[in-house]
XYZ file of C-alpha atoms in Angstrom:
331
model
C 0.000 0.000 0.000
C 1.693 3.149 -1.214
C -1.079 5.722 -1.367
C -2.712 6.667 1.904
C -3.686 10.320 1.496
C -6.625 12.129 -0.038
C -7.014 14.011 -3.297
C -3.863 12.676 -4.956
C -5.750 12.716 -8.287
C -6.604 16.406 -7.938
C -3.167 17.768 -7.095
C 0.378 16.995 -8.106
C 2.127 14.625 -5.716
C 5.380 16.266 -4.639
C 6.538 13.483 -2.281
C 5.741 9.776 -2.260
C 7.205 7.625 0.506
C 7.076 3.852 0.068
C 7.789 1.267 2.776
C 10.330 3.445 4.597
C 12.340 1.683 7.293
C 15.031 2.987 9.590
C 16.669 0.617 12.058
C 19.463 1.662 14.382
C 21.954 -1.101 15.266
C 22.633 -1.886 18.904
C 26.189 -3.061 19.321
C 27.816 -5.190 21.980
C 31.431 -5.857 22.948
C 34.256 -3.369 23.291
C 36.554 -5.304 20.958
C 34.383 -7.005 18.345
C 31.713 -4.263 18.350
C 29.133 -6.632 16.920
C 25.619 -5.646 15.896
C 23.463 -7.855 18.068
C 20.024 -6.174 17.954
C 18.164 -3.369 16.201
C 16.008 -0.497 17.352
C 13.159 -0.288 14.846
C 12.555 3.466 14.845
C 10.587 3.504 11.575
C 9.077 0.311 10.216
C 7.323 0.253 6.836
C 5.880 3.777 6.585
C 4.169 4.902 3.363
C 2.356 8.152 2.533
C 1.991 10.831 -0.126
C 2.204 14.610 0.090
C 0.528 16.855 -2.455
C 2.037 20.080 -3.746
C 1.015 23.015 -1.562
C -0.467 20.749 1.130
C 0.492 19.734 4.657
C 0.784 16.123 5.770
C 1.006 15.793 9.553
C 2.647 12.950 11.454
C 1.208 12.621 14.955
C 2.166 10.344 17.821
C 3.642 10.226 21.293
C 7.331 10.861 21.916
C 9.557 8.074 20.614
C 7.136 6.814 17.965
C 9.555 7.612 15.123
C 7.941 10.648 13.523
C 11.051 12.864 13.747
C 13.166 9.995 12.411
C 10.916 9.905 9.343
C 11.589 13.595 8.672
C 15.340 13.341 9.217
C 15.594 10.226 7.046
C 13.760 11.952 4.201
C 16.389 14.709 4.337
C 19.087 12.032 4.660
C 20.391 13.125 8.024
C 19.985 9.368 8.473
C 20.395 6.871 5.661
C 17.334 4.599 5.305
C 17.465 0.905 6.083
C 14.962 0.178 3.313
C 12.276 1.859 1.245
C 11.990 4.615 -1.336
C 11.125 8.306 -1.294
C 10.231 9.964 -4.586
C 10.488 13.747 -4.597
C 9.038 15.136 -7.828
C 9.384 11.653 -9.307
C 13.042 11.117 -8.361
C 14.090 8.575 -5.733
C 16.180 10.665 -3.363
C 17.523 7.570 -1.613
C 18.988 6.312 -4.896
C 20.993 9.520 -5.410
C 24.678 9.718 -4.590
C 25.570 12.026 -1.724
C 26.949 14.609 -4.164
C 23.831 14.477 -6.346
C 21.576 14.798 -3.315
C 23.622 17.730 -1.986
C 22.690 19.697 -5.110
C 19.081 18.574 -4.854
C 18.868 19.324 -1.136
C 18.150 23.007 -1.666
C 14.578 21.998 -2.523
C 14.128 20.327 0.874
C 14.624 22.135 4.175
C 13.852 21.656 7.859
C 12.564 23.764 10.752
C 13.759 22.284 14.033
C 11.941 22.023 17.343
C 14.429 24.076 19.387
C 15.357 27.276 17.526
C 18.110 28.230 19.973
C 20.100 25.038 19.457
C 19.645 25.123 15.673
C 21.255 28.566 15.292
C 24.954 29.336 15.656
C 25.263 31.512 18.787
C 28.329 33.251 17.292
C 26.508 34.380 14.153
C 24.019 37.206 13.844
C 20.576 36.413 12.471
C 21.564 38.186 9.253
C 24.601 35.931 8.840
C 22.654 32.776 9.689
C 20.148 33.476 6.925
C 22.730 34.764 4.455
C 25.133 31.871 5.017
C 22.737 29.375 3.436
C 22.489 31.411 0.244
C 26.259 31.998 0.118
C 26.838 28.250 0.323
C 24.697 27.696 -2.761
C 26.039 30.793 -4.593
C 22.556 32.273 -4.996
C 23.204 35.927 -4.130
C 26.088 38.205 -3.287
C 26.702 41.825 -2.359
C 23.689 44.116 -2.215
C 21.421 41.466 -3.745
C 22.216 39.167 -0.830
C 21.405 41.869 1.748
C 18.128 42.704 0.030
C 17.119 39.055 0.001
C 17.917 38.586 3.699
C 15.862 41.636 4.682
C 13.064 40.483 2.390
C 12.977 37.104 4.151
C 13.026 38.689 7.599
C 10.162 40.957 6.601
C 8.253 37.907 5.310
C 8.415 36.260 8.741
C 7.624 39.453 10.658
C 11.067 40.452 11.941
C 12.104 44.128 11.550
C 15.393 44.823 9.783
C 17.014 46.407 12.823
C 17.043 42.991 14.537
C 19.146 41.435 11.775
C 22.506 42.291 13.363
C 21.602 40.840 16.748
C 22.653 37.439 18.082
C 20.330 34.542 18.992
C 20.567 35.096 22.757
C 19.016 38.555 22.275
C 15.767 37.114 20.857
C 12.655 35.593 22.368
C 11.655 32.031 21.487
C 9.030 33.178 19.005
C 11.437 35.574 17.295
C 14.064 32.832 17.032
C 11.608 30.446 15.410
C 10.680 33.153 12.920
C 14.387 33.539 12.104
C 14.661 29.776 11.596
C 11.678 29.877 9.245
C 13.379 32.672 7.277
C 16.522 30.553 7.014
C 14.498 27.551 5.820
C 12.893 29.716 3.116
C 16.195 31.194 1.934
C 16.700 28.657 -0.878
C 13.080 28.801 -2.095
C 12.389 25.159 -1.148
C 9.420 23.182 -2.384
C 9.257 20.978 0.701
C 9.893 21.726 4.388
C 9.956 19.313 7.316
C 8.476 21.156 10.312
C 9.689 19.188 13.329
C 7.402 20.287 16.186
C 8.046 23.953 15.342
C 5.669 25.335 17.988
C 6.001 22.868 20.869
C 8.694 24.942 22.634
C 6.688 28.183 22.391
C 4.051 29.818 24.576
C 0.468 29.096 23.513
C -0.137 32.680 22.354
C 3.010 32.555 20.206
C 2.132 29.133 18.820
C -0.922 30.515 17.029
C 1.157 33.323 15.505
C 3.748 30.902 14.126
C 1.056 28.551 12.788
C -0.623 31.486 11.041
C 2.748 32.512 9.624
C 3.406 29.016 8.231
C -0.075 28.964 6.701
C 0.390 32.384 5.069
C 3.788 31.379 3.674
C 2.294 28.227 2.196
C -0.457 30.231 0.491
C 2.075 32.714 -0.917
C 4.780 30.275 -2.038
C 3.013 26.937 -2.587
C 5.528 25.119 -0.370
C 4.574 21.679 0.972
C 4.989 20.759 4.647
C 5.587 17.556 6.539
C 4.341 18.756 9.921
C 5.526 16.654 12.874
C 3.713 17.155 16.155
C 2.076 15.568 19.188
C -0.332 18.483 19.585
C -3.585 17.582 17.861
C -5.190 21.082 17.948
C -2.252 22.526 15.996
C -2.365 19.618 13.559
C -6.090 20.065 12.951
C -5.537 23.736 12.143
C -2.646 23.418 9.704
C -2.873 20.001 8.021
C -4.744 18.652 5.018
C -4.003 15.005 5.784
C -2.866 13.263 8.967
C -0.952 10.082 9.702
C -1.085 8.609 13.214
C 2.129 6.798 14.206
C 2.627 4.252 16.950
C 5.979 2.603 17.695
C 7.422 3.141 14.225
C 4.314 2.286 12.217
C 1.442 4.228 10.719
C -1.818 2.969 12.198
C -4.250 5.396 10.543
C -4.248 8.030 7.794
C -7.050 10.278 6.584
C -7.892 13.846 5.769
C -7.822 16.153 8.766
C -11.584 16.619 8.775
C -12.286 12.904 8.387
C -9.870 11.838 11.113
C -11.259 14.216 13.726
C -14.866 13.362 12.861
C -14.402 9.619 12.453
C -11.358 8.198 14.291
C -11.271 4.431 13.811
C -8.079 3.014 15.300
C -8.239 2.588 19.113
C -4.992 4.522 19.511
C -6.339 7.467 17.499
C -9.504 7.435 19.597
C -7.424 7.535 22.775
C -5.362 10.482 21.502
C -8.443 12.483 20.553
C -10.176 11.738 23.857
C -7.301 13.470 25.667
C -7.759 16.770 23.791
C -9.366 19.370 26.116
C -12.781 20.618 25.025
C -13.158 24.447 24.900
C -16.805 24.169 25.978
C -17.062 22.979 29.615
C -20.527 21.570 28.862
C -19.072 19.242 26.214
C -17.596 16.570 28.424
C -16.231 13.378 26.908
C -14.904 10.291 28.591
C -11.137 9.999 28.402
C -9.772 6.683 27.178
C -7.056 5.555 29.587
C -4.703 3.102 27.926
C -3.601 0.180 30.053
C -0.756 -2.294 29.611
C 2.913 -1.979 28.735
C 4.373 -0.042 25.801
C 5.992 -2.350 23.250
C 9.772 -2.032 23.046
C 11.108 -0.760 19.686
C 14.101 -3.092 20.146
C 13.341 -6.261 18.192
C 9.553 -5.749 18.516
C 7.104 -8.664 18.321
C 5.616 -9.805 15.017
C 2.071 -8.898 16.031
C 0.372 -5.510 16.266
C 2.545 -3.051 18.189
C -0.526 -1.704 19.969
C -1.902 -5.110 21.036
C -0.499 -4.916 24.589
C -2.513 -1.727 25.249
C -5.562 -2.271 23.046
C -8.899 -3.114 24.734
C -10.043 -4.989 21.603
C -6.935 -7.139 21.040
C -7.344 -10.825 20.185
C -4.902 -13.672 19.647
C -4.729 -12.691 15.968
C -3.499 -9.232 16.951
C -0.687 -10.749 19.007
C 0.525 -13.078 16.235
C 0.169 -11.021 13.034
C 0.718 -7.401 12.063
C -2.321 -5.759 10.412
C -1.885 -4.131 6.996
C -3.275 -0.739 6.093
C -6.700 -1.065 4.445
C -9.115 1.530 3.126
C -12.262 1.571 5.254
C -13.855 4.587 3.569
C -12.495 6.492 0.531
C -9.192 8.083 1.512
C -9.309 6.729 5.081
C -6.862 3.919 5.893
C -6.453 1.998 9.124
C -4.216 -0.869 10.291
C -6.441 -2.858 12.628
C -8.020 -6.332 12.485
C -10.947 -5.380 14.701
C -12.134 -2.113 13.117
């Protein structure tokens, strides 16, 4: 199953991920340094992303969603699988070929302070990316930097300041400007608002939405905050222990969650109306270890509907309604 998102016939598919796997070896022995086990961070993940859309990956910490984003940008080399960006398999490219292609694919990190060089001004951090790719120089470079800062809502007089002189929201805006410097077609947004105050989160989400409307850039939005995901995404993939368990359009997923894990996540979202009370689903049981996981469903040890079949076989993604896929034997 390689197509799990909506409307792929109506828009151009900019990214198609097929059966992506990323295992990290666990070694033993100081002398032989043998690989004895594997941590299965990402295990057979497939999805599509349309041009100008946002596909969100949602799941609890450690489920592998950030590893998906970093593997797509080849911070990590994949264990298996393919990723076609504008029809080209980026995993099949040599490192030199991908380095030239990489300008089309950028990343916004979760912690803006640690992703910026503390010894460089914001101007230099944004300009350095364009210098590396020989895009601008001289006055043209300065104009482009100030244009990018204006685009993200930072006044020009802040350009010569250093990261420690900025607030968290201002730093994330600077990181967004840096990500936009090469005019990318695809940006991995790795929990870009989770480290910010709630009031600032909405501003940054609005900024990302406005930029997408103006430039047509596509986002892979990684988050564990469902309200933010509902606001910004077109399609959503729910991850659990390295696997996708459900994918659908944003509207469909929030109106009709099918997988028990998705239902539990949504039940934990606070309701703005105090009169709209819903029963929270409290998951019981032990979390499956990502180190050499069992062959059955990863969620079986916590699922209230699990049967012997769930413990012995891993469910495949199947389409339950048009555009809505779920990996569950019981739903």
